Amino acid sequence: MAKGRGRRDKAVRRQYEEYPYPPRDPADEHSRLIEGSPSHLDELNHYLFSGNRDFSKPFRALVAGGGTGDAAIMLAQHLSDRSDQGTVTYLDLSSASRTIAEGRAKARGLTNMEFHTGSLLDLPDMGYAPFDYIDCCGVLHHLEEPERGLQALDSCLAENGGLGLMVYATLGRTGVYPVQNALKLMIGEKTQSEQVKMAKELINSLPESNWLNKNKYLSDHKLGEDAALFDLLLHPRDRSYLVPELLSMLLDCQIELVGFIEPIRYRPETYLKNDLLLKPVKGMDEGDKAALAENICGSLKTHTFYAKKSSNTAKTVAKFNPEMIPILKDKNPDLLVKALSAQSKLNVGFDGESHSFNVPEGAAEFVAVIDGQRSLSEIQSHFSLNWQNFRNRYAATYTLLNGLNLLWLRSS
Ligand SMILES: C[S@@+](CC[C@H](N)C(=O)[O-])C[C@H]1O[C@@H](n2cnc3c(N)ncnc32)[C@H](O)[C@@H]1O
């Protein structure tokens, strides 16, 4: 067993040395910043620090398994846009990935990052802790014992700090593991590039009955990128989670879920419209609701979520209170205002599948006045409503847009 684990550890490292993932070119930093979840600064502030974190004060972030740098670069850029007090520590097994991430930091002129090569399992002995925030996206599911990885992260987290995590979700990956297993039976001692060749041949030979062929939500193997193909079908070690399995791992590590991204995908009401079906949902706790939503939806490929230590009693998720400032993920509200005013339904695509949501009354007028500066109480006075009436009128819009991860709150 220990021998097999050592071999797989080496194989994981070898994969990311030859195929850093996702493939990135530092030169592209001159034309765009890749932003996403977890770890967008406004998003993590909303979910982990009730929107109250002051980023003009020191803030230490760790990106564990930082890969080619997406989260680390975004976070370092966001922090440096706010002040010179935030730092990002990057750690990854793969030196090839680190070279790319460092190149991206250099292209942006970021000076608030430090880079290390090594395993996150060794973090407790590395002496970098404590961190206010730890990102670990797409990494834990590649460890022999993901719980040990989570415990290593937890040991470096400040008491009131938070985690932004992503692990694979089982149902949306339907079809991946039979093909992985088939390839494992065939690849023997082949080099990685020979494995890629074989995987491409196999994909072309799969019968219609194969579940990978039937799963329209998966496309990484069709992108023409060898790194993506390898990551999906030739990974030496990966596993996926159903919501209850994920919650059970968190519980074992004394970590508490704060919220899934996008929240609306984890609400049964997103998929169920019938009273008979919705009635039992009312009595469920949040974990069962999320598990139910996952089972009904069927296409979730990843679980992205924020979490904290169970012992952390500080407030986490920001609340729709007068002093809070609403902020749109896309700073320019024009497109959203247009979509909200055009029809009574808002159509949103999740993994290419369209979902339709009722547009709450007044949604467009509310979004039109969000400028990232005005607080809710200022917006309230703009509409000449008292707080209760304002809240009654716009809370549904907030719930919808926050659920779609388009709108967050912060206090200053
Ligand atoms: C799928 S990539 C994800 C990279 C990045 N987090 C992202 O979301 O773009 C997984 C990364 O985890 C790294 N990794 C795997 N096991 C690790 C470990 N034990 N310690 C540190 N990094 C690890 C790999 O080298 C690889 O760069």
Short mmCIF file of C-alpha atoms and ligand atoms in Angstrom, two decimals:
data_model
loop_
_atom_site.label_atom_id
_atom_site.label_comp_id
_atom_site.label_asym_id
_atom_site.label_seq_id
_atom_site.Cartn_x
_atom_site.Cartn_y
_atom_site.Cartn_z
CA MET A 1 0.00 0.00 0.00
CA ALA A 2 2.71 2.46 1.08
CA LYS A 3 4.71 1.51 -2.02
CA GLY A 4 1.69 2.12 -4.26
CA ARG A 5 1.11 5.48 -2.60
CA GLY A 6 4.73 6.55 -3.15
CA ARG A 7 4.47 5.54 -6.81
CA ARG A 8 1.26 7.51 -7.24
CA ASP A 9 2.74 10.56 -5.46
CA LYS A 10 5.59 10.51 -7.97
CA ALA A 11 3.17 10.03 -10.86
CA VAL A 12 1.11 13.06 -9.76
CA ARG A 13 4.22 15.20 -9.61
CA ARG A 14 5.42 13.88 -12.98
CA GLN A 15 2.08 14.75 -14.58
CA TYR A 16 2.18 18.37 -13.49
CA GLU A 17 5.86 18.76 -14.38
CA GLU A 18 5.15 17.74 -17.97
CA TYR A 19 1.60 19.03 -18.21
CA PRO A 20 1.16 22.09 -15.95
CA TYR A 21 -2.54 22.64 -15.58
CA PRO A 22 -4.38 24.69 -16.60
CA PRO A 23 -2.05 25.72 -19.44
CA ARG A 24 -1.26 29.45 -19.16
CA ASP A 25 1.04 31.91 -20.93
CA PRO A 26 2.51 34.74 -18.80
CA ALA A 27 2.36 37.06 -21.85
CA ASP A 28 -1.46 36.99 -21.62
CA GLU A 29 -1.30 38.89 -18.33
CA HIS A 30 -0.79 42.08 -20.31
CA SER A 31 -4.28 41.80 -21.78
CA ARG A 32 -6.50 40.23 -19.10
CA LEU A 33 -6.87 39.13 -15.50
CA ILE A 34 -8.49 35.73 -14.99
CA GLU A 35 -11.04 36.01 -12.17
CA GLY A 36 -13.05 33.14 -10.71
CA SER A 37 -14.13 31.20 -7.66
CA PRO A 38 -13.01 30.61 -5.06
CA SER A 39 -10.79 33.51 -3.98
CA HIS A 40 -12.18 36.57 -5.72
CA LEU A 41 -11.44 39.09 -2.96
CA ASP A 42 -14.96 40.53 -2.77
CA GLU A 43 -16.44 37.05 -2.80
CA LEU A 44 -14.26 35.69 0.00
CA ASN A 45 -14.84 38.85 2.01
CA HIS A 46 -18.60 38.35 1.63
CA TYR A 47 -18.57 34.67 2.63
CA LEU A 48 -15.83 34.50 5.23
CA PHE A 49 -15.53 37.95 6.82
CA SER A 50 -19.15 39.17 6.62
CA GLY A 51 -17.94 41.78 4.12
CA ASN A 52 -16.09 43.58 6.92
CA ARG A 53 -12.46 42.76 6.25
CA ASP A 54 -10.26 45.82 5.95
CA PHE A 55 -7.68 45.04 3.28
CA SER A 56 -5.63 48.12 4.10
CA LYS A 57 -4.49 46.03 7.09
CA PRO A 58 -2.18 43.01 6.81
CA PHE A 59 -3.84 40.00 5.18
CA ARG A 60 -1.97 36.76 4.61
CA ALA A 61 -3.26 34.33 1.98
CA LEU A 62 -1.95 30.90 1.02
CA VAL A 63 -2.71 29.23 -2.30
CA ALA A 64 -1.98 25.55 -1.74
CA GLY A 65 -1.50 23.62 -4.97
CA GLY A 66 -1.45 26.92 -6.82
CA GLY A 67 -0.74 25.30 -10.21
CA THR A 68 -0.12 27.75 -13.02
CA GLY A 69 -1.34 30.57 -10.81
CA ASP A 70 -4.96 31.50 -11.58
CA ALA A 71 -6.13 32.03 -7.99
CA ALA A 72 -2.78 33.22 -6.66
CA ILE A 73 -2.44 35.87 -9.37
CA MET A 74 -6.05 37.06 -9.04
CA LEU A 75 -5.76 37.32 -5.28
CA ALA A 76 -2.37 39.05 -5.37
CA GLN A 77 -3.68 41.53 -7.96
CA HIS A 78 -6.87 42.23 -5.99
CA LEU A 79 -4.90 42.72 -2.77
CA SER A 80 -2.33 44.95 -4.39
CA ASP A 81 -5.13 47.06 -5.92
CA ARG A 82 -6.37 47.71 -2.35
CA SER A 83 -3.09 48.31 -0.48
CA ASP A 84 0.43 47.05 0.01
CA GLN A 85 -0.55 45.08 3.11
CA GLY A 86 -1.80 41.85 1.57
CA THR A 87 0.51 38.97 0.67
CA VAL A 88 0.03 35.70 -1.19
CA THR A 89 2.10 32.60 -0.50
CA TYR A 90 2.05 30.14 -3.41
CA LEU A 91 2.89 26.47 -2.91
CA ASP A 92 2.87 23.64 -5.44
CA LEU A 93 4.50 20.27 -6.00
CA SER A 94 5.36 21.11 -9.59
CA SER A 95 8.27 23.41 -10.36
CA ALA A 96 7.13 23.74 -14.00
CA SER A 97 3.78 25.11 -12.77
CA ARG A 98 5.54 27.45 -10.38
CA THR A 99 7.72 28.83 -13.20
CA ILE A 100 4.57 29.77 -15.11
CA ALA A 101 2.90 31.30 -12.04
CA GLU A 102 6.07 33.30 -11.27
CA GLY A 103 6.20 34.47 -14.88
CA ARG A 104 2.63 35.73 -14.58
CA ALA A 105 3.43 37.61 -11.37
CA LYS A 106 6.43 39.19 -13.04
CA ALA A 107 4.42 40.17 -16.12
CA ARG A 108 2.01 42.01 -13.79
CA GLY A 109 4.75 43.56 -11.68
CA LEU A 110 3.29 41.98 -8.53
CA THR A 111 5.61 42.24 -5.56
CA ASN A 112 3.31 40.82 -2.88
CA MET A 113 3.87 37.13 -3.62
CA GLU A 114 6.25 34.47 -2.46
CA PHE A 115 6.69 31.12 -4.21
CA HIS A 116 7.55 27.72 -2.78
CA THR A 117 7.84 24.23 -4.21
CA GLY A 118 6.68 21.35 -2.02
CA SER A 119 3.73 19.33 -0.76
CA LEU A 120 0.90 20.92 1.17
CA LEU A 121 1.07 17.87 3.44
CA ASP A 122 4.32 19.31 4.81
CA LEU A 123 2.78 22.71 5.55
CA PRO A 124 2.59 22.18 9.34
CA ASP A 125 6.42 21.97 9.42
CA MET A 126 7.16 24.69 6.89
CA GLY A 127 6.82 27.62 9.25
CA TYR A 128 4.77 29.86 6.92
CA ALA A 129 1.58 29.91 9.06
CA PRO A 130 -0.73 31.45 10.16
CA PHE A 131 -2.86 32.48 7.20
CA ASP A 132 -6.05 34.53 7.18
CA TYR A 133 -7.22 32.77 4.05
CA ILE A 134 -6.29 29.53 2.29
CA ASP A 135 -7.25 28.62 -1.27
CA CYS A 136 -7.00 24.99 -2.27
CA CYS A 137 -8.76 24.51 -5.58
CA GLY A 138 -8.74 21.21 -7.43
CA VAL A 139 -6.02 19.64 -5.28
CA LEU A 140 -7.39 17.70 -2.29
CA HIS A 141 -9.07 15.10 -4.52
CA HIS A 142 -5.64 14.18 -5.92
CA LEU A 143 -4.19 13.25 -2.53
CA GLU A 144 -4.03 9.68 -1.21
CA GLU A 145 -5.79 10.91 1.94
CA PRO A 146 -7.62 14.18 1.25
CA GLU A 147 -8.49 14.44 4.98
CA ARG A 148 -4.78 14.67 5.82
CA GLY A 149 -4.45 17.48 3.31
CA LEU A 150 -7.39 19.31 4.82
CA GLN A 151 -5.97 18.88 8.31
CA ALA A 152 -2.62 20.24 7.11
CA LEU A 153 -4.40 23.33 5.72
CA ASP A 154 -6.45 23.71 8.89
CA SER A 155 -3.30 23.64 11.02
CA CYS A 156 -2.06 26.75 9.17
CA LEU A 157 -5.32 28.68 9.32
CA ALA A 158 -5.74 31.59 11.76
CA GLU A 159 -8.61 31.01 14.21
CA ASN A 160 -10.91 33.50 12.44
CA GLY A 161 -9.60 32.76 8.98
CA GLY A 162 -11.35 30.96 6.14
CA LEU A 163 -10.90 28.41 3.41
CA GLY A 164 -11.88 28.55 -0.27
CA LEU A 165 -11.95 25.01 -1.65
CA MET A 166 -12.90 23.07 -4.75
CA VAL A 167 -13.19 19.33 -5.15
CA TYR A 168 -14.63 17.26 -7.96
CA ALA A 169 -18.33 16.44 -7.83
CA THR A 170 -19.42 12.91 -8.74
CA LEU A 171 -22.53 13.25 -10.87
CA GLY A 172 -21.26 15.75 -13.44
CA ARG A 173 -18.19 13.55 -13.92
CA THR A 174 -20.30 10.57 -14.94
CA GLY A 175 -18.30 8.63 -17.50
CA VAL A 176 -14.85 9.84 -16.44
CA TYR A 177 -13.88 7.00 -14.14
CA PRO A 178 -14.72 4.04 -16.43
CA VAL A 179 -12.53 5.62 -19.12
CA GLN A 180 -9.77 6.34 -16.56
CA ASN A 181 -10.00 2.72 -15.42
CA ALA A 182 -9.90 1.42 -18.99
CA LEU A 183 -6.79 3.48 -19.72
CA LYS A 184 -5.12 2.33 -16.49
CA LEU A 185 -5.55 -1.25 -17.69
CA MET A 186 -3.89 -0.44 -20.99
CA ILE A 187 -1.11 2.09 -20.41
CA GLY A 188 1.42 -0.12 -18.58
CA GLU A 189 4.82 1.62 -18.50
CA LYS A 190 4.08 4.03 -21.36
CA THR A 191 5.49 7.56 -21.27
CA GLN A 192 3.02 10.34 -20.58
CA SER A 193 2.98 11.50 -24.20
CA GLU A 194 2.33 7.91 -25.32
CA GLN A 195 -0.51 7.78 -22.81
CA VAL A 196 -2.02 10.91 -24.32
CA LYS A 197 -1.84 9.33 -27.78
CA MET A 198 -3.57 6.23 -26.48
CA ALA A 199 -6.28 8.26 -24.72
CA LYS A 200 -7.01 10.16 -27.94
CA GLU A 201 -7.35 6.87 -29.83
CA LEU A 202 -9.61 5.47 -27.13
CA ILE A 203 -11.90 8.51 -27.16
CA ASN A 204 -12.35 8.08 -30.89
CA SER A 205 -13.14 4.41 -30.42
CA LEU A 206 -15.70 4.74 -27.65
CA PRO A 207 -19.07 3.26 -28.57
CA GLU A 208 -22.20 5.34 -28.30
CA SER A 209 -23.12 3.42 -25.14
CA ASN A 210 -20.12 4.80 -23.23
CA TRP A 211 -21.15 7.28 -20.53
CA LEU A 212 -18.36 9.74 -21.35
CA ASN A 213 -19.85 10.03 -24.83
CA LYS A 214 -23.27 10.61 -23.31
CA ASN A 215 -22.12 13.22 -20.80
CA LYS A 216 -22.62 16.49 -22.66
CA TYR A 217 -21.40 18.53 -19.67
CA LEU A 218 -17.81 17.36 -20.01
CA SER A 219 -15.64 18.87 -22.69
CA ASP A 220 -12.09 19.03 -21.30
CA HIS A 221 -11.04 16.09 -23.48
CA LYS A 222 -12.32 17.85 -26.60
CA LEU A 223 -10.41 21.11 -26.14
CA GLY A 224 -7.36 19.90 -28.03
CA GLU A 225 -5.15 20.57 -24.99
CA ASP A 226 -3.05 17.60 -23.91
CA ALA A 227 -2.81 18.95 -20.34
CA ALA A 228 -6.61 19.05 -20.05
CA LEU A 229 -6.98 15.58 -21.56
CA PHE A 230 -4.39 14.19 -19.17
CA ASP A 231 -5.99 15.87 -16.17
CA LEU A 232 -9.40 14.43 -17.00
CA LEU A 233 -8.67 10.93 -18.24
CA LEU A 234 -5.13 9.96 -17.32
CA HIS A 235 -4.74 11.37 -13.84
CA PRO A 236 -2.85 8.87 -11.65
CA ARG A 237 -5.09 9.65 -8.72
CA ASP A 238 -8.37 11.46 -8.40
CA ARG A 239 -11.67 10.99 -6.72
CA SER A 240 -14.94 12.85 -6.59
CA TYR A 241 -17.48 13.70 -3.91
CA LEU A 242 -21.20 13.69 -3.41
CA VAL A 243 -22.38 16.46 -1.05
CA PRO A 244 -22.86 14.09 1.96
CA GLU A 245 -19.36 12.66 1.46
CA LEU A 246 -17.92 16.14 1.33
CA LEU A 247 -19.79 17.25 4.46
CA SER A 248 -18.65 14.12 6.26
CA MET A 249 -14.99 14.84 5.38
CA LEU A 250 -15.39 18.40 6.68
CA LEU A 251 -16.99 17.16 9.88
CA ASP A 252 -14.16 14.67 10.46
CA CYS A 253 -11.68 17.55 10.15
CA GLN A 254 -13.74 19.88 12.37
CA ILE A 255 -14.33 22.20 9.46
CA GLU A 256 -17.72 23.77 8.77
CA LEU A 257 -19.21 24.58 5.41
CA VAL A 258 -20.04 28.29 5.01
CA GLY A 259 -21.53 28.22 1.55
CA PHE A 260 -21.40 26.67 -1.91
CA ILE A 261 -20.75 28.67 -5.06
CA GLU A 262 -23.02 29.30 -6.92
CA PRO A 263 -25.54 29.06 -4.05
CA ILE A 264 -28.54 28.82 -6.35
CA ARG A 265 -27.32 25.56 -7.85
CA TYR A 266 -27.52 23.98 -4.38
CA ARG A 267 -31.12 25.04 -3.75
CA PRO A 268 -33.82 22.45 -4.55
CA GLU A 269 -36.19 25.33 -5.41
CA THR A 270 -34.03 26.01 -8.47
CA TYR A 271 -35.18 22.74 -9.99
CA LEU A 272 -38.49 21.97 -8.27
CA LYS A 273 -41.58 24.06 -8.91
CA ASN A 274 -44.27 21.66 -7.72
CA ASP A 275 -45.76 22.11 -4.21
CA LEU A 276 -45.96 18.37 -3.62
CA LEU A 277 -42.21 18.10 -4.19
CA LEU A 278 -41.32 21.33 -2.41
CA LYS A 279 -43.20 20.55 0.80
CA PRO A 280 -40.65 18.08 2.24
CA VAL A 281 -37.82 20.52 1.39
CA LYS A 282 -39.08 23.00 3.98
CA GLY A 283 -38.03 20.85 6.95
CA MET A 284 -34.58 19.99 5.61
CA ASP A 285 -31.27 21.31 6.89
CA GLU A 286 -28.93 23.05 4.44
CA GLY A 287 -26.80 19.93 3.91
CA ASP A 288 -29.79 17.80 2.89
CA LYS A 289 -31.07 20.57 0.64
CA ALA A 290 -27.71 20.73 -1.11
CA ALA A 291 -27.59 16.93 -1.43
CA LEU A 292 -31.11 16.92 -2.86
CA ALA A 293 -30.30 19.69 -5.32
CA GLU A 294 -27.17 17.86 -6.46
CA ASN A 295 -29.11 14.64 -7.06
CA ILE A 296 -31.83 16.41 -9.01
CA CYS A 297 -29.50 18.61 -11.03
CA GLY A 298 -27.13 15.82 -11.99
CA SER A 299 -24.60 18.00 -13.83
CA LEU A 300 -22.44 19.45 -11.02
CA LYS A 301 -18.83 18.65 -11.96
CA THR A 302 -17.16 20.45 -9.08
CA HIS A 303 -18.03 21.64 -5.61
CA THR A 304 -16.62 25.09 -4.94
CA PHE A 305 -17.23 26.31 -1.40
CA TYR A 306 -16.10 28.42 1.51
CA ALA A 307 -15.46 26.90 4.92
CA LYS A 308 -14.14 27.77 8.36
CA LYS A 309 -12.95 26.07 11.49
CA SER A 310 -15.90 24.68 13.49
CA SER A 311 -14.46 26.47 16.51
CA ASN A 312 -14.61 29.85 14.73
CA THR A 313 -17.61 31.70 16.13
CA ALA A 314 -17.04 34.95 14.22
CA LYS A 315 -19.75 36.04 11.78
CA THR A 316 -19.04 34.82 8.28
CA VAL A 317 -21.62 35.50 5.55
CA ALA A 318 -22.49 39.16 4.95
CA LYS A 319 -26.09 40.20 5.63
CA PHE A 320 -28.46 42.51 3.74
CA ASN A 321 -28.12 45.32 6.31
CA PRO A 322 -28.32 49.12 5.76
CA GLU A 323 -24.60 49.83 6.16
CA MET A 324 -23.56 47.24 3.56
CA ILE A 325 -22.48 48.23 0.06
CA PRO A 326 -23.73 45.98 -2.75
CA ILE A 327 -21.07 45.16 -5.32
CA LEU A 328 -21.59 43.54 -8.68
CA LYS A 329 -19.16 40.87 -9.80
CA ASP A 330 -19.19 42.43 -13.23
CA LYS A 331 -18.48 46.05 -12.34
CA ASN A 332 -20.46 47.25 -15.34
CA PRO A 333 -24.18 46.67 -14.61
CA ASP A 334 -25.46 47.63 -18.08
CA LEU A 335 -25.84 44.11 -19.48
CA LEU A 336 -27.50 42.84 -16.33
CA VAL A 337 -29.89 45.80 -16.19
CA LYS A 338 -30.79 45.14 -19.82
CA ALA A 339 -31.42 41.44 -19.17
CA LEU A 340 -33.51 42.19 -16.07
CA SER A 341 -35.63 44.82 -17.79
CA ALA A 342 -36.19 42.93 -21.02
CA GLN A 343 -38.30 40.05 -19.75
CA SER A 344 -40.03 38.58 -16.73
CA LYS A 345 -37.57 35.66 -16.80
CA LEU A 346 -33.80 35.69 -16.49
CA ASN A 347 -32.14 32.88 -18.43
CA VAL A 348 -28.85 31.69 -17.03
CA GLY A 349 -26.59 28.95 -18.36
CA PHE A 350 -25.02 26.43 -15.99
CA ASP A 351 -22.63 24.13 -17.82
CA GLY A 352 -24.36 25.02 -21.04
CA GLU A 353 -27.83 24.20 -19.72
CA SER A 354 -30.27 27.06 -19.54
CA HIS A 355 -32.19 27.75 -16.33
CA SER A 356 -34.94 30.29 -16.10
CA PHE A 357 -35.61 32.44 -13.02
CA ASN A 358 -38.49 34.81 -12.35
CA VAL A 359 -37.22 38.39 -12.31
CA PRO A 360 -38.33 39.96 -9.01
CA GLU A 361 -40.21 43.24 -9.17
CA GLY A 362 -37.92 46.25 -9.35
CA ALA A 363 -34.78 44.16 -10.04
CA ALA A 364 -33.52 46.31 -12.92
CA GLU A 365 -34.00 49.63 -11.08
CA PHE A 366 -32.15 48.25 -8.04
CA VAL A 367 -29.18 46.98 -10.06
CA ALA A 368 -29.00 50.22 -12.07
CA VAL A 369 -28.09 52.22 -8.95
CA ILE A 370 -25.43 49.84 -7.67
CA ASP A 371 -22.08 51.54 -8.17
CA GLY A 372 -19.89 49.79 -5.58
CA GLN A 373 -19.87 52.99 -3.48
CA ARG A 374 -23.41 53.55 -2.27
CA SER A 375 -24.59 51.64 0.78
CA LEU A 376 -27.99 49.98 0.94
CA SER A 377 -29.25 52.78 3.19
CA GLU A 378 -28.15 55.36 0.59
CA ILE A 379 -29.90 53.37 -2.11
CA GLN A 380 -32.93 53.17 0.18
CA SER A 381 -33.08 56.96 0.45
CA HIS A 382 -32.62 57.25 -3.31
CA PHE A 383 -35.90 55.31 -3.65
CA SER A 384 -37.55 57.32 -0.85
CA LEU A 385 -38.63 54.16 0.99
CA ASN A 386 -38.32 53.29 4.65
CA TRP A 387 -35.94 50.40 5.41
CA GLN A 388 -38.69 47.79 5.86
CA ASN A 389 -40.39 48.64 2.58
CA PHE A 390 -37.06 48.84 0.80
CA ARG A 391 -36.08 45.46 2.16
CA ASN A 392 -39.41 43.89 1.24
CA ARG A 393 -39.11 45.23 -2.28
CA TYR A 394 -35.49 44.32 -3.05
CA ALA A 395 -34.57 41.33 -0.86
CA ALA A 396 -35.76 38.90 -3.53
CA THR A 397 -33.52 40.56 -6.12
CA TYR A 398 -30.60 40.32 -3.75
CA THR A 399 -31.32 36.61 -3.04
CA LEU A 400 -31.50 35.86 -6.76
CA LEU A 401 -28.38 37.76 -7.81
CA ASN A 402 -26.33 36.63 -4.82
CA GLY A 403 -27.52 33.08 -5.50
CA LEU A 404 -26.19 33.41 -9.05
CA ASN A 405 -22.95 34.75 -7.56
CA LEU A 406 -23.36 38.08 -9.35
CA LEU A 407 -23.73 40.27 -6.28
CA TRP A 408 -21.90 40.47 -2.97
CA LEU A 409 -21.87 42.82 0.02
CA ARG A 410 -19.08 44.67 1.77
CA SER A 411 -19.04 47.28 4.50
CA SER A 412 -16.54 49.80 3.12
C1 LIG B 1 -5.62 20.61 -11.18
S1 LIG B 1 -4.25 21.57 -10.70
C2 LIG B 1 -5.08 22.95 -9.97
C3 LIG B 1 -4.20 24.17 -9.90
C4 LIG B 1 -4.83 25.41 -9.32
N1 LIG B 1 -5.22 25.24 -7.93
C5 LIG B 1 -6.01 25.88 -10.13
O1 LIG B 1 -7.16 25.74 -9.67
O2 LIG B 1 -5.81 26.37 -11.26
C6 LIG B 1 -3.67 20.67 -9.28
C7 LIG B 1 -2.36 21.21 -8.74
O3 LIG B 1 -2.14 20.64 -7.45
C8 LIG B 1 -0.76 20.39 -7.31
N2 LIG B 1 -0.62 19.36 -6.26
C9 LIG B 1 -1.03 18.09 -6.26
N3 LIG B 1 -0.73 17.51 -5.09
C10 LIG B 1 -0.13 18.45 -4.33
C11 LIG B 1 0.42 18.47 -3.02
N4 LIG B 1 0.41 17.39 -2.25
N5 LIG B 1 0.96 19.62 -2.56
C12 LIG B 1 1.00 20.73 -3.34
N6 LIG B 1 0.51 20.76 -4.59
C13 LIG B 1 -0.06 19.64 -5.07
C14 LIG B 1 -0.34 19.91 -8.68
O4 LIG B 1 1.05 20.02 -8.87
C15 LIG B 1 -1.15 20.85 -9.57
O5 LIG B 1 -0.43 22.00 -9.91
#
